[in-house]
Amino acid sequence: MKLCSFAVCVLLLSSLWAQDTPGGVVPPEVENAAVASGSQRPRIGLVLEGGGALGLAHVGVIKWLEENRIPVDAIAGTSMGALIGGIYATGESPDQIDTLIRSIKWNEVLRGVTPYNDLSFRRKEDRRDYPNAFEFGLKQGTQFPSGFNSGQQVGLILDRVGLPYSEMKSFDELPIPFRCVATDLVSGKPYVFDQGSLARAMRASMSFPAFFTPVRDGSRVLVDGGLVDNLPVDVARQMGADIVIAVHLKTAPLDPKASLSSVGVLQRSASVSIAINELRSMEKADILLTADVERFDTTDYKLFDKIEAEGYKAAQAKTALLSRLRVNEDEWRQIVATRDGKRRPVPVPEFVEVTGAKGDVLKGLQHELSDLAGTPIDPHELDEKMMNVTGLGRFARAGYRDVERDGQHGLAVEAEEKDYAPPTVHPALVIDGSDYKNVLFEVGGRITFLDVGGFGSEWRNDFIAGSEYGLKTEYFHPFTSDTGWFVAVHGTADSSPFFVYQRNKLLGEYRNRVMSGGLDLGYTLGRGAELRVGYEVGYQKVSEDLGIPVAPAVHGRFGMTSVRYRLERFDDPVIPRRGARLESTFKFYDTAPGTPDVVPTEELRLGLAARTSQKSSVLLFASGGTAFSTRNTGFPPFSLGGPLRLGAYGTNELLTNQYFLLQPAFLYKLREISPLLKQNIYLLTMYEAGKAYGQPLSAKKVAQDATVGVLFQTLFGPMFFGGSIGDEQHRKFFFQVGRFF
């Protein structure tokens, strides 16, 4: 019998003895026999299972092993175990792993939505105009994304880890040999990654079905390996491990009385399959470390310290067994030095190449990314560049890896186009309960065709039906792919209701019909601002359908020159917590229905938001409009009254040619419904003070009210339920679904 095999037998016997001995104490003779194995120690494999946030316990296990000089010669992992194991395999120390894991904004990463700040200005418009979580495409008929999460932000973390090892022929070349497991949906069998892109392998292993988009690799469609082999002990054996240490994450059993959502049923169904294959693997492990994470959930990433501590305790509980594998100080230093010698530095790219795009799109991306060549890689800058690529709206994800051409290292940027779009569709559902006795419903959407006439060109079409019905279309064309200058041709055919209330009493119902066309010249200032100058001509008819005439009915042609500036610096299109928004619109009507005069108007809207704590923010909205000295404007251009426009007053109760409105507000997060889907419940309180000049109330300094309500952040957009109490006995309850700020 070889000496190494003898050591394995001794270790296994000592393990059984330790389990049966009170206090887990190993008898001295067994300890001496294990130590007698000398330098030809057994090859140790570490196996880490998947489990979402519960897998953070693996960091605690690795910490304990390193502190106690237990060498790991091979690592096999699945899902979260593949992520932690893969980072460790690249030679990172436990402290470095700890720092990296803590730096990740897990909720944002797993939510999978490109952050609002990283979107191009036009994609910001999409998110603001259609503030729900739904998007589908018409590329080959109606198609939905193959996963709720494209894996973009997870992929960037993995790209950063795997960048120096992009050109490996085998994962055995890593400082610690590594394998990870995915499930091939084509064959229905496990697929073990042992070569190729390390980042791609880990991403495939983590792609939970329906949540993450699958990874396509030739004839394979790969998803989370936990479905078939969540604790890959067999893989560690195939890597030549004599002793296999497996880390099991003990989860809480399902309460039969607990309520279950459709997502919960899906998760539990997958858990049953995973538990079966785990049990087989647990029986094959030589040393099983069980981390008690029953009181945690798979999304509890913010509880990193507590989960990690459970992993550390799991290893510590098996000290009597694991100590048999300890090496002396000299041998440990040699092992660490050997690992460090296999580590690869991050190369400086001498060139940049882009794949996954073609034509003008490819040229545009090459230009955008060309400044990455010739300088050391800044991970944060590189991540920002990749997010900017997906922020264009045409790519599901963008990643990077190192390539070598003619002895030079380069950066290969891999952009993956959405397999379902363009055209892209953003649907909308709007319910306006400003008057709960007269609730308005609207459904519609935005269809956007990209690259119509060149890179960056778009044809956008908005349609709506319900209380309002109409169609708006715009063709947007940049002068070149690398300039902010653009020209936009647009047209509108719309018919919308215009209600005028006195408190809660409907005074008049008007119908505003507009048909128009126009041309704009503009400049996009980065991702956050746009300036437009344009001219629009059309026909407008405002007719009274019901009630008493409270404003003149007008009809006729109009011609309008406009200057519009928009700045968007809010951190969220739905419920901002920090940042600023500014919109200035100047219009000069050389012809307007209902008046022989020329009519200039200016309206300014400002929004500011600042966090005061993790749960609270203060906001300030201010707006004002004027027709300058023009008194006969035809139909009044401005109005106050209704939700967020003096909520206690009736909708459009104050029609005017000039106004101002101040709205300080306080937002407090009451409850987090789903951190991954960014669903929260907020308490909103707002004070409003405004004045409509030229109204009977103008003798009063200002009209005032206070609004209190509950604001829900949902997949369908914001939902608000609340009410306002104001002066002059104004008060009202109202609700809104689909749009708010």
mmCIF file with all atom_site columns, C-alpha atoms in Angstrom, residues 52-226:
data_model
loop_
_atom_site.group_PDB
_atom_site.id
_atom_site.type_symbol
_atom_site.label_atom_id
_atom_site.label_alt_id
_atom_site.label_comp_id
_atom_site.label_asym_id
_atom_site.label_entity_id
_atom_site.label_seq_id
_atom_site.pdbx_PDB_ins_code
_atom_site.Cartn_x
_atom_site.Cartn_y
_atom_site.Cartn_z
_atom_site.occupancy
_atom_site.B_iso_or_equiv
_atom_site.pdbx_formal_charge
_atom_site.auth_seq_id
_atom_site.auth_comp_id
_atom_site.auth_asym_id
_atom_site.auth_atom_id
_atom_site.pdbx_PDB_model_num
ATOM 1   C CA . GLY A 1 52  ? -27.756 32.008 -2.852  1.00 0.00 ? 52  GLY A CA 1
ATOM 2   C CA . ALA A 1 53  ? -26.857 34.214 0.109   1.00 0.00 ? 53  ALA A CA 1
ATOM 3   C CA . LEU A 1 54  ? -26.533 31.111 2.282   1.00 0.00 ? 54  LEU A CA 1
ATOM 4   C CA . GLY A 1 55  ? -23.368 30.328 0.313   1.00 0.00 ? 55  GLY A CA 1
ATOM 5   C CA . LEU A 1 56  ? -21.651 33.231 2.063   1.00 0.00 ? 56  LEU A CA 1
ATOM 6   C CA . ALA A 1 57  ? -21.008 30.660 4.801   1.00 0.00 ? 57  ALA A CA 1
ATOM 7   C CA . HIS A 1 58  ? -18.317 29.215 2.511   1.00 0.00 ? 58  HIS A CA 1
ATOM 8   C CA . VAL A 1 59  ? -16.170 32.290 3.189   1.00 0.00 ? 59  VAL A CA 1
ATOM 9   C CA . GLY A 1 60  ? -16.196 31.422 6.890   1.00 0.00 ? 60  GLY A CA 1
ATOM 10  C CA . VAL A 1 61  ? -15.142 27.837 6.141   1.00 0.00 ? 61  VAL A CA 1
ATOM 11  C CA . ILE A 1 62  ? -12.232 29.007 3.975   1.00 0.00 ? 62  ILE A CA 1
ATOM 12  C CA . LYS A 1 63  ? -11.143 31.444 6.684   1.00 0.00 ? 63  LYS A CA 1
ATOM 13  C CA . TRP A 1 64  ? -11.005 28.658 9.264   1.00 0.00 ? 64  TRP A CA 1
ATOM 14  C CA . LEU A 1 65  ? -9.098  26.319 6.932   1.00 0.00 ? 65  LEU A CA 1
ATOM 15  C CA . GLU A 1 66  ? -6.502  28.991 6.167   1.00 0.00 ? 66  GLU A CA 1
ATOM 16  C CA . GLU A 1 67  ? -6.088  30.000 9.807   1.00 0.00 ? 67  GLU A CA 1
ATOM 17  C CA . ASN A 1 68  ? -5.476  26.356 10.710  1.00 0.00 ? 68  ASN A CA 1
ATOM 18  C CA . ARG A 1 69  ? -3.134  25.623 7.792   1.00 0.00 ? 69  ARG A CA 1
ATOM 19  C CA . ILE A 1 70  ? -5.422  23.102 6.108   1.00 0.00 ? 70  ILE A CA 1
ATOM 20  C CA . PRO A 1 71  ? -4.342  23.086 2.452   1.00 0.00 ? 71  PRO A CA 1
ATOM 21  C CA . VAL A 1 72  ? -6.852  22.768 -0.375  1.00 0.00 ? 72  VAL A CA 1
ATOM 22  C CA . ASP A 1 73  ? -5.551  21.067 -3.502  1.00 0.00 ? 73  ASP A CA 1
ATOM 23  C CA . ALA A 1 74  ? -8.728  21.088 -5.591  1.00 0.00 ? 74  ALA A CA 1
ATOM 24  C CA . ILE A 1 75  ? -12.042 22.951 -5.489  1.00 0.00 ? 75  ILE A CA 1
ATOM 25  C CA . ALA A 1 76  ? -15.393 21.993 -6.975  1.00 0.00 ? 76  ALA A CA 1
ATOM 26  C CA . GLY A 1 77  ? -18.468 24.169 -6.616  1.00 0.00 ? 77  GLY A CA 1
ATOM 27  C CA . THR A 1 78  ? -21.941 24.861 -7.865  1.00 0.00 ? 78  THR A CA 1
ATOM 28  C CA . SER A 1 79  ? -23.813 28.172 -8.142  1.00 0.00 ? 79  SER A CA 1
ATOM 29  C CA . MET A 1 80  ? -22.821 30.372 -5.169  1.00 0.00 ? 80  MET A CA 1
ATOM 30  C CA . GLY A 1 81  ? -20.283 27.706 -4.280  1.00 0.00 ? 81  GLY A CA 1
ATOM 31  C CA . ALA A 1 82  ? -18.806 28.167 -7.758  1.00 0.00 ? 82  ALA A CA 1
ATOM 32  C CA . LEU A 1 83  ? -18.491 31.914 -7.200  1.00 0.00 ? 83  LEU A CA 1
ATOM 33  C CA . ILE A 1 84  ? -16.779 31.648 -3.801  1.00 0.00 ? 84  ILE A CA 1
ATOM 34  C CA . GLY A 1 85  ? -14.718 28.640 -4.880  1.00 0.00 ? 85  GLY A CA 1
ATOM 35  C CA . GLY A 1 86  ? -13.702 30.263 -8.150  1.00 0.00 ? 86  GLY A CA 1
ATOM 36  C CA . ILE A 1 87  ? -12.458 33.401 -6.392  1.00 0.00 ? 87  ILE A CA 1
ATOM 37  C CA . TYR A 1 88  ? -10.482 31.278 -3.913  1.00 0.00 ? 88  TYR A CA 1
ATOM 38  C CA . ALA A 1 89  ? -9.052  29.219 -6.785  1.00 0.00 ? 89  ALA A CA 1
ATOM 39  C CA . THR A 1 90  ? -7.518  32.347 -8.344  1.00 0.00 ? 90  THR A CA 1
ATOM 40  C CA . GLY A 1 91  ? -5.304  32.682 -5.275  1.00 0.00 ? 91  GLY A CA 1
ATOM 41  C CA . GLU A 1 92  ? -7.252  35.325 -3.383  1.00 0.00 ? 92  GLU A CA 1
ATOM 42  C CA . SER A 1 93  ? -6.812  35.223 0.391   1.00 0.00 ? 93  SER A CA 1
ATOM 43  C CA . PRO A 1 94  ? -9.856  34.970 2.707   1.00 0.00 ? 94  PRO A CA 1
ATOM 44  C CA . ASP A 1 95  ? -9.499  38.671 3.539   1.00 0.00 ? 95  ASP A CA 1
ATOM 45  C CA . GLN A 1 96  ? -9.451  39.557 -0.158  1.00 0.00 ? 96  GLN A CA 1
ATOM 46  C CA . ILE A 1 97  ? -12.504 37.376 -0.771  1.00 0.00 ? 97  ILE A CA 1
ATOM 47  C CA . ASP A 1 98  ? -14.198 39.031 2.173   1.00 0.00 ? 98  ASP A CA 1
ATOM 48  C CA . THR A 1 99  ? -13.450 42.509 0.817   1.00 0.00 ? 99  THR A CA 1
ATOM 49  C CA . LEU A 1 100 ? -14.697 41.650 -2.667  1.00 0.00 ? 100 LEU A CA 1
ATOM 50  C CA . ILE A 1 101 ? -17.923 40.034 -1.455  1.00 0.00 ? 101 ILE A CA 1
ATOM 51  C CA . ARG A 1 102 ? -18.684 42.958 0.860   1.00 0.00 ? 102 ARG A CA 1
ATOM 52  C CA . SER A 1 103 ? -18.127 45.491 -1.924  1.00 0.00 ? 103 SER A CA 1
ATOM 53  C CA . ILE A 1 104 ? -20.893 43.961 -4.030  1.00 0.00 ? 104 ILE A CA 1
ATOM 54  C CA . LYS A 1 105 ? -24.289 45.655 -3.930  1.00 0.00 ? 105 LYS A CA 1
ATOM 55  C CA . TRP A 1 106 ? -26.097 42.354 -3.964  1.00 0.00 ? 106 TRP A CA 1
ATOM 56  C CA . ASN A 1 107 ? -29.670 43.569 -4.253  1.00 0.00 ? 107 ASN A CA 1
ATOM 57  C CA . GLU A 1 108 ? -28.734 45.762 -7.201  1.00 0.00 ? 108 GLU A CA 1
ATOM 58  C CA . VAL A 1 109 ? -26.651 43.017 -8.790  1.00 0.00 ? 109 VAL A CA 1
ATOM 59  C CA . LEU A 1 110 ? -29.311 40.322 -8.513  1.00 0.00 ? 110 LEU A CA 1
ATOM 60  C CA . ARG A 1 111 ? -32.081 42.682 -9.553  1.00 0.00 ? 111 ARG A CA 1
ATOM 61  C CA . GLY A 1 112 ? -30.450 42.662 -12.970 1.00 0.00 ? 112 GLY A CA 1
ATOM 62  C CA . VAL A 1 113 ? -31.699 46.060 -14.134 1.00 0.00 ? 113 VAL A CA 1
ATOM 63  C CA . THR A 1 114 ? -29.190 48.490 -15.584 1.00 0.00 ? 114 THR A CA 1
ATOM 64  C CA . PRO A 1 115 ? -28.953 51.308 -13.008 1.00 0.00 ? 115 PRO A CA 1
ATOM 65  C CA . TYR A 1 116 ? -30.897 54.385 -14.010 1.00 0.00 ? 116 TYR A CA 1
ATOM 66  C CA . ASN A 1 117 ? -27.770 56.565 -13.977 1.00 0.00 ? 117 ASN A CA 1
ATOM 67  C CA . ASP A 1 118 ? -26.080 54.294 -16.548 1.00 0.00 ? 118 ASP A CA 1
ATOM 68  C CA . LEU A 1 119 ? -28.887 54.480 -19.095 1.00 0.00 ? 119 LEU A CA 1
ATOM 69  C CA . SER A 1 120 ? -28.589 56.673 -22.154 1.00 0.00 ? 120 SER A CA 1
ATOM 70  C CA . PHE A 1 121 ? -30.852 59.704 -22.083 1.00 0.00 ? 121 PHE A CA 1
ATOM 71  C CA . ARG A 1 122 ? -33.468 58.131 -24.354 1.00 0.00 ? 122 ARG A CA 1
ATOM 72  C CA . ARG A 1 123 ? -33.542 54.935 -22.306 1.00 0.00 ? 123 ARG A CA 1
ATOM 73  C CA . LYS A 1 124 ? -34.057 57.128 -19.234 1.00 0.00 ? 124 LYS A CA 1
ATOM 74  C CA . GLU A 1 125 ? -37.086 58.557 -21.028 1.00 0.00 ? 125 GLU A CA 1
ATOM 75  C CA . ASP A 1 126 ? -38.406 55.012 -21.528 1.00 0.00 ? 126 ASP A CA 1
ATOM 76  C CA . ARG A 1 127 ? -38.056 54.162 -17.851 1.00 0.00 ? 127 ARG A CA 1
ATOM 77  C CA . ARG A 1 128 ? -39.606 57.451 -16.762 1.00 0.00 ? 128 ARG A CA 1
ATOM 78  C CA . ASP A 1 129 ? -42.534 57.336 -19.189 1.00 0.00 ? 129 ASP A CA 1
ATOM 79  C CA . TYR A 1 130 ? -43.183 53.617 -18.603 1.00 0.00 ? 130 TYR A CA 1
ATOM 80  C CA . PRO A 1 131 ? -42.165 53.003 -14.976 1.00 0.00 ? 131 PRO A CA 1
ATOM 81  C CA . ASN A 1 132 ? -42.868 49.287 -14.732 1.00 0.00 ? 132 ASN A CA 1
ATOM 82  C CA . ALA A 1 133 ? -40.661 46.215 -14.881 1.00 0.00 ? 133 ALA A CA 1
ATOM 83  C CA . PHE A 1 134 ? -42.028 44.765 -18.111 1.00 0.00 ? 134 PHE A CA 1
ATOM 84  C CA . GLU A 1 135 ? -40.375 44.713 -21.491 1.00 0.00 ? 135 GLU A CA 1
ATOM 85  C CA . PHE A 1 136 ? -40.721 42.369 -24.430 1.00 0.00 ? 136 PHE A CA 1
ATOM 86  C CA . GLY A 1 137 ? -39.741 42.308 -28.072 1.00 0.00 ? 137 GLY A CA 1
ATOM 87  C CA . LEU A 1 138 ? -41.072 41.724 -31.566 1.00 0.00 ? 138 LEU A CA 1
ATOM 88  C CA . LYS A 1 139 ? -37.880 40.379 -33.137 1.00 0.00 ? 139 LYS A CA 1
ATOM 89  C CA . GLN A 1 140 ? -39.449 37.098 -34.231 1.00 0.00 ? 140 GLN A CA 1
ATOM 90  C CA . GLY A 1 141 ? -43.027 37.564 -33.178 1.00 0.00 ? 141 GLY A CA 1
ATOM 91  C CA . THR A 1 142 ? -43.892 38.397 -29.595 1.00 0.00 ? 142 THR A CA 1
ATOM 92  C CA . GLN A 1 143 ? -41.015 37.268 -27.381 1.00 0.00 ? 143 GLN A CA 1
ATOM 93  C CA . PHE A 1 144 ? -40.229 37.763 -23.710 1.00 0.00 ? 144 PHE A CA 1
ATOM 94  C CA . PRO A 1 145 ? -36.765 37.641 -22.108 1.00 0.00 ? 145 PRO A CA 1
ATOM 95  C CA . SER A 1 146 ? -35.568 34.119 -21.265 1.00 0.00 ? 146 SER A CA 1
ATOM 96  C CA . GLY A 1 147 ? -34.754 35.261 -17.744 1.00 0.00 ? 147 GLY A CA 1
ATOM 97  C CA . PHE A 1 148 ? -35.836 38.016 -15.399 1.00 0.00 ? 148 PHE A CA 1
ATOM 98  C CA . ASN A 1 149 ? -32.166 38.921 -14.960 1.00 0.00 ? 149 ASN A CA 1
ATOM 99  C CA . SER A 1 150 ? -29.715 39.101 -17.870 1.00 0.00 ? 150 SER A CA 1
ATOM 100 C CA . GLY A 1 151 ? -26.837 38.445 -15.467 1.00 0.00 ? 151 GLY A CA 1
ATOM 101 C CA . GLN A 1 152 ? -25.059 41.649 -16.495 1.00 0.00 ? 152 GLN A CA 1
ATOM 102 C CA . GLN A 1 153 ? -23.881 42.819 -13.083 1.00 0.00 ? 153 GLN A CA 1
ATOM 103 C CA . VAL A 1 154 ? -23.110 39.315 -11.831 1.00 0.00 ? 154 VAL A CA 1
ATOM 104 C CA . GLY A 1 155 ? -21.160 38.808 -15.045 1.00 0.00 ? 155 GLY A CA 1
ATOM 105 C CA . LEU A 1 156 ? -19.057 41.917 -14.448 1.00 0.00 ? 156 LEU A CA 1
ATOM 106 C CA . ILE A 1 157 ? -18.003 40.624 -11.033 1.00 0.00 ? 157 ILE A CA 1
ATOM 107 C CA . LEU A 1 158 ? -17.017 37.311 -12.588 1.00 0.00 ? 158 LEU A CA 1
ATOM 108 C CA . ASP A 1 159 ? -15.233 39.035 -15.494 1.00 0.00 ? 159 ASP A CA 1
ATOM 109 C CA . ARG A 1 160 ? -13.142 40.988 -13.004 1.00 0.00 ? 160 ARG A CA 1
ATOM 110 C CA . VAL A 1 161 ? -12.189 37.794 -11.162 1.00 0.00 ? 161 VAL A CA 1
ATOM 111 C CA . GLY A 1 162 ? -11.445 35.809 -14.307 1.00 0.00 ? 162 GLY A CA 1
ATOM 112 C CA . LEU A 1 163 ? -9.733  38.483 -16.447 1.00 0.00 ? 163 LEU A CA 1
ATOM 113 C CA . PRO A 1 164 ? -6.094  37.417 -15.808 1.00 0.00 ? 164 PRO A CA 1
ATOM 114 C CA . TYR A 1 165 ? -7.037  33.776 -16.491 1.00 0.00 ? 165 TYR A CA 1
ATOM 115 C CA . SER A 1 166 ? -8.969  34.259 -19.724 1.00 0.00 ? 166 SER A CA 1
ATOM 116 C CA . GLU A 1 167 ? -6.393  32.432 -21.867 1.00 0.00 ? 167 GLU A CA 1
ATOM 117 C CA . MET A 1 168 ? -6.075  29.267 -19.760 1.00 0.00 ? 168 MET A CA 1
ATOM 118 C CA . LYS A 1 169 ? -6.114  25.924 -21.549 1.00 0.00 ? 169 LYS A CA 1
ATOM 119 C CA . SER A 1 170 ? -7.220  24.186 -18.361 1.00 0.00 ? 170 SER A CA 1
ATOM 120 C CA . PHE A 1 171 ? -8.594  25.211 -14.969 1.00 0.00 ? 171 PHE A CA 1
ATOM 121 C CA . ASP A 1 172 ? -5.754  23.106 -13.547 1.00 0.00 ? 172 ASP A CA 1
ATOM 122 C CA . GLU A 1 173 ? -3.497  26.072 -14.333 1.00 0.00 ? 173 GLU A CA 1
ATOM 123 C CA . LEU A 1 174 ? -5.191  28.140 -11.642 1.00 0.00 ? 174 LEU A CA 1
ATOM 124 C CA . PRO A 1 175 ? -3.380  28.600 -8.319  1.00 0.00 ? 175 PRO A CA 1
ATOM 125 C CA . ILE A 1 176 ? -5.829  25.963 -7.040  1.00 0.00 ? 176 ILE A CA 1
ATOM 126 C CA . PRO A 1 177 ? -7.311  23.580 -9.646  1.00 0.00 ? 177 PRO A CA 1
ATOM 127 C CA . PHE A 1 178 ? -11.027 24.274 -10.031 1.00 0.00 ? 178 PHE A CA 1
ATOM 128 C CA . ARG A 1 179 ? -14.220 22.837 -11.503 1.00 0.00 ? 179 ARG A CA 1
ATOM 129 C CA . CYS A 1 180 ? -17.799 24.072 -11.503 1.00 0.00 ? 180 CYS A CA 1
ATOM 130 C CA . VAL A 1 181 ? -21.030 22.424 -12.532 1.00 0.00 ? 181 VAL A CA 1
ATOM 131 C CA . ALA A 1 182 ? -23.899 23.643 -14.711 1.00 0.00 ? 182 ALA A CA 1
ATOM 132 C CA . THR A 1 183 ? -27.000 21.883 -16.016 1.00 0.00 ? 183 THR A CA 1
ATOM 133 C CA . ASP A 1 184 ? -27.350 21.384 -19.760 1.00 0.00 ? 184 ASP A CA 1
ATOM 134 C CA . LEU A 1 185 ? -31.026 21.829 -20.644 1.00 0.00 ? 185 LEU A CA 1
ATOM 135 C CA . VAL A 1 186 ? -30.457 20.112 -23.998 1.00 0.00 ? 186 VAL A CA 1
ATOM 136 C CA . SER A 1 187 ? -29.123 16.826 -22.622 1.00 0.00 ? 187 SER A CA 1
ATOM 137 C CA . GLY A 1 188 ? -30.615 17.110 -19.145 1.00 0.00 ? 188 GLY A CA 1
ATOM 138 C CA . LYS A 1 189 ? -27.238 16.188 -17.678 1.00 0.00 ? 189 LYS A CA 1
ATOM 139 C CA . PRO A 1 190 ? -24.612 17.998 -15.616 1.00 0.00 ? 190 PRO A CA 1
ATOM 140 C CA . TYR A 1 191 ? -21.876 19.786 -17.496 1.00 0.00 ? 191 TYR A CA 1
ATOM 141 C CA . VAL A 1 192 ? -18.530 20.213 -15.742 1.00 0.00 ? 192 VAL A CA 1
ATOM 142 C CA . PHE A 1 193 ? -16.406 23.205 -16.745 1.00 0.00 ? 193 PHE A CA 1
ATOM 143 C CA . ASP A 1 194 ? -12.691 22.426 -16.709 1.00 0.00 ? 194 ASP A CA 1
ATOM 144 C CA . GLN A 1 195 ? -11.434 24.871 -19.346 1.00 0.00 ? 195 GLN A CA 1
ATOM 145 C CA . GLY A 1 196 ? -12.373 27.988 -21.300 1.00 0.00 ? 196 GLY A CA 1
ATOM 146 C CA . SER A 1 197 ? -13.560 31.248 -19.799 1.00 0.00 ? 197 SER A CA 1
ATOM 147 C CA . LEU A 1 198 ? -13.530 31.068 -16.015 1.00 0.00 ? 198 LEU A CA 1
ATOM 148 C CA . ALA A 1 199 ? -16.068 33.909 -15.772 1.00 0.00 ? 199 ALA A CA 1
ATOM 149 C CA . ARG A 1 200 ? -18.422 32.253 -18.258 1.00 0.00 ? 200 ARG A CA 1
ATOM 150 C CA . ALA A 1 201 ? -18.201 28.944 -16.403 1.00 0.00 ? 201 ALA A CA 1
ATOM 151 C CA . MET A 1 202 ? -19.128 30.515 -13.067 1.00 0.00 ? 202 MET A CA 1
ATOM 152 C CA . ARG A 1 203 ? -21.957 32.515 -14.649 1.00 0.00 ? 203 ARG A CA 1
ATOM 153 C CA . ALA A 1 204 ? -23.437 29.375 -16.207 1.00 0.00 ? 204 ALA A CA 1
ATOM 154 C CA . SER A 1 205 ? -23.254 27.569 -12.878 1.00 0.00 ? 205 SER A CA 1
ATOM 155 C CA . MET A 1 206 ? -25.188 30.417 -11.219 1.00 0.00 ? 206 MET A CA 1
ATOM 156 C CA . SER A 1 207 ? -27.927 30.874 -13.851 1.00 0.00 ? 207 SER A CA 1
ATOM 157 C CA . PHE A 1 208 ? -31.027 29.855 -11.923 1.00 0.00 ? 208 PHE A CA 1
ATOM 158 C CA . PRO A 1 209 ? -33.783 29.001 -14.467 1.00 0.00 ? 209 PRO A CA 1
ATOM 159 C CA . ALA A 1 210 ? -36.349 31.739 -15.221 1.00 0.00 ? 210 ALA A CA 1
ATOM 160 C CA . PHE A 1 211 ? -34.466 34.163 -12.964 1.00 0.00 ? 211 PHE A CA 1
ATOM 161 C CA . PHE A 1 212 ? -31.146 34.421 -14.822 1.00 0.00 ? 212 PHE A CA 1
ATOM 162 C CA . THR A 1 213 ? -30.827 34.237 -18.588 1.00 0.00 ? 213 THR A CA 1
ATOM 163 C CA . PRO A 1 214 ? -29.262 30.876 -19.606 1.00 0.00 ? 214 PRO A CA 1
ATOM 164 C CA . VAL A 1 215 ? -25.725 30.756 -20.981 1.00 0.00 ? 215 VAL A CA 1
ATOM 165 C CA . ARG A 1 216 ? -25.595 29.429 -24.540 1.00 0.00 ? 216 ARG A CA 1
ATOM 166 C CA . ASP A 1 217 ? -22.423 27.515 -25.365 1.00 0.00 ? 217 ASP A CA 1
ATOM 167 C CA . GLY A 1 218 ? -22.511 25.984 -28.819 1.00 0.00 ? 218 GLY A CA 1
ATOM 168 C CA . SER A 1 219 ? -25.065 23.167 -28.751 1.00 0.00 ? 219 SER A CA 1
ATOM 169 C CA . ARG A 1 220 ? -25.610 23.556 -24.997 1.00 0.00 ? 220 ARG A CA 1
ATOM 170 C CA . VAL A 1 221 ? -28.040 25.736 -23.059 1.00 0.00 ? 221 VAL A CA 1
ATOM 171 C CA . LEU A 1 222 ? -26.644 25.988 -19.536 1.00 0.00 ? 222 LEU A CA 1
ATOM 172 C CA . VAL A 1 223 ? -28.354 26.887 -16.273 1.00 0.00 ? 223 VAL A CA 1
ATOM 173 C CA . ASP A 1 224 ? -27.732 26.470 -12.543 1.00 0.00 ? 224 ASP A CA 1
ATOM 174 C CA . GLY A 1 225 ? -25.865 23.247 -11.761 1.00 0.00 ? 225 GLY A CA 1
ATOM 175 C CA . GLY A 1 226 ? -27.758 22.811 -8.503  1.00 0.00 ? 226 GLY A CA 1
#
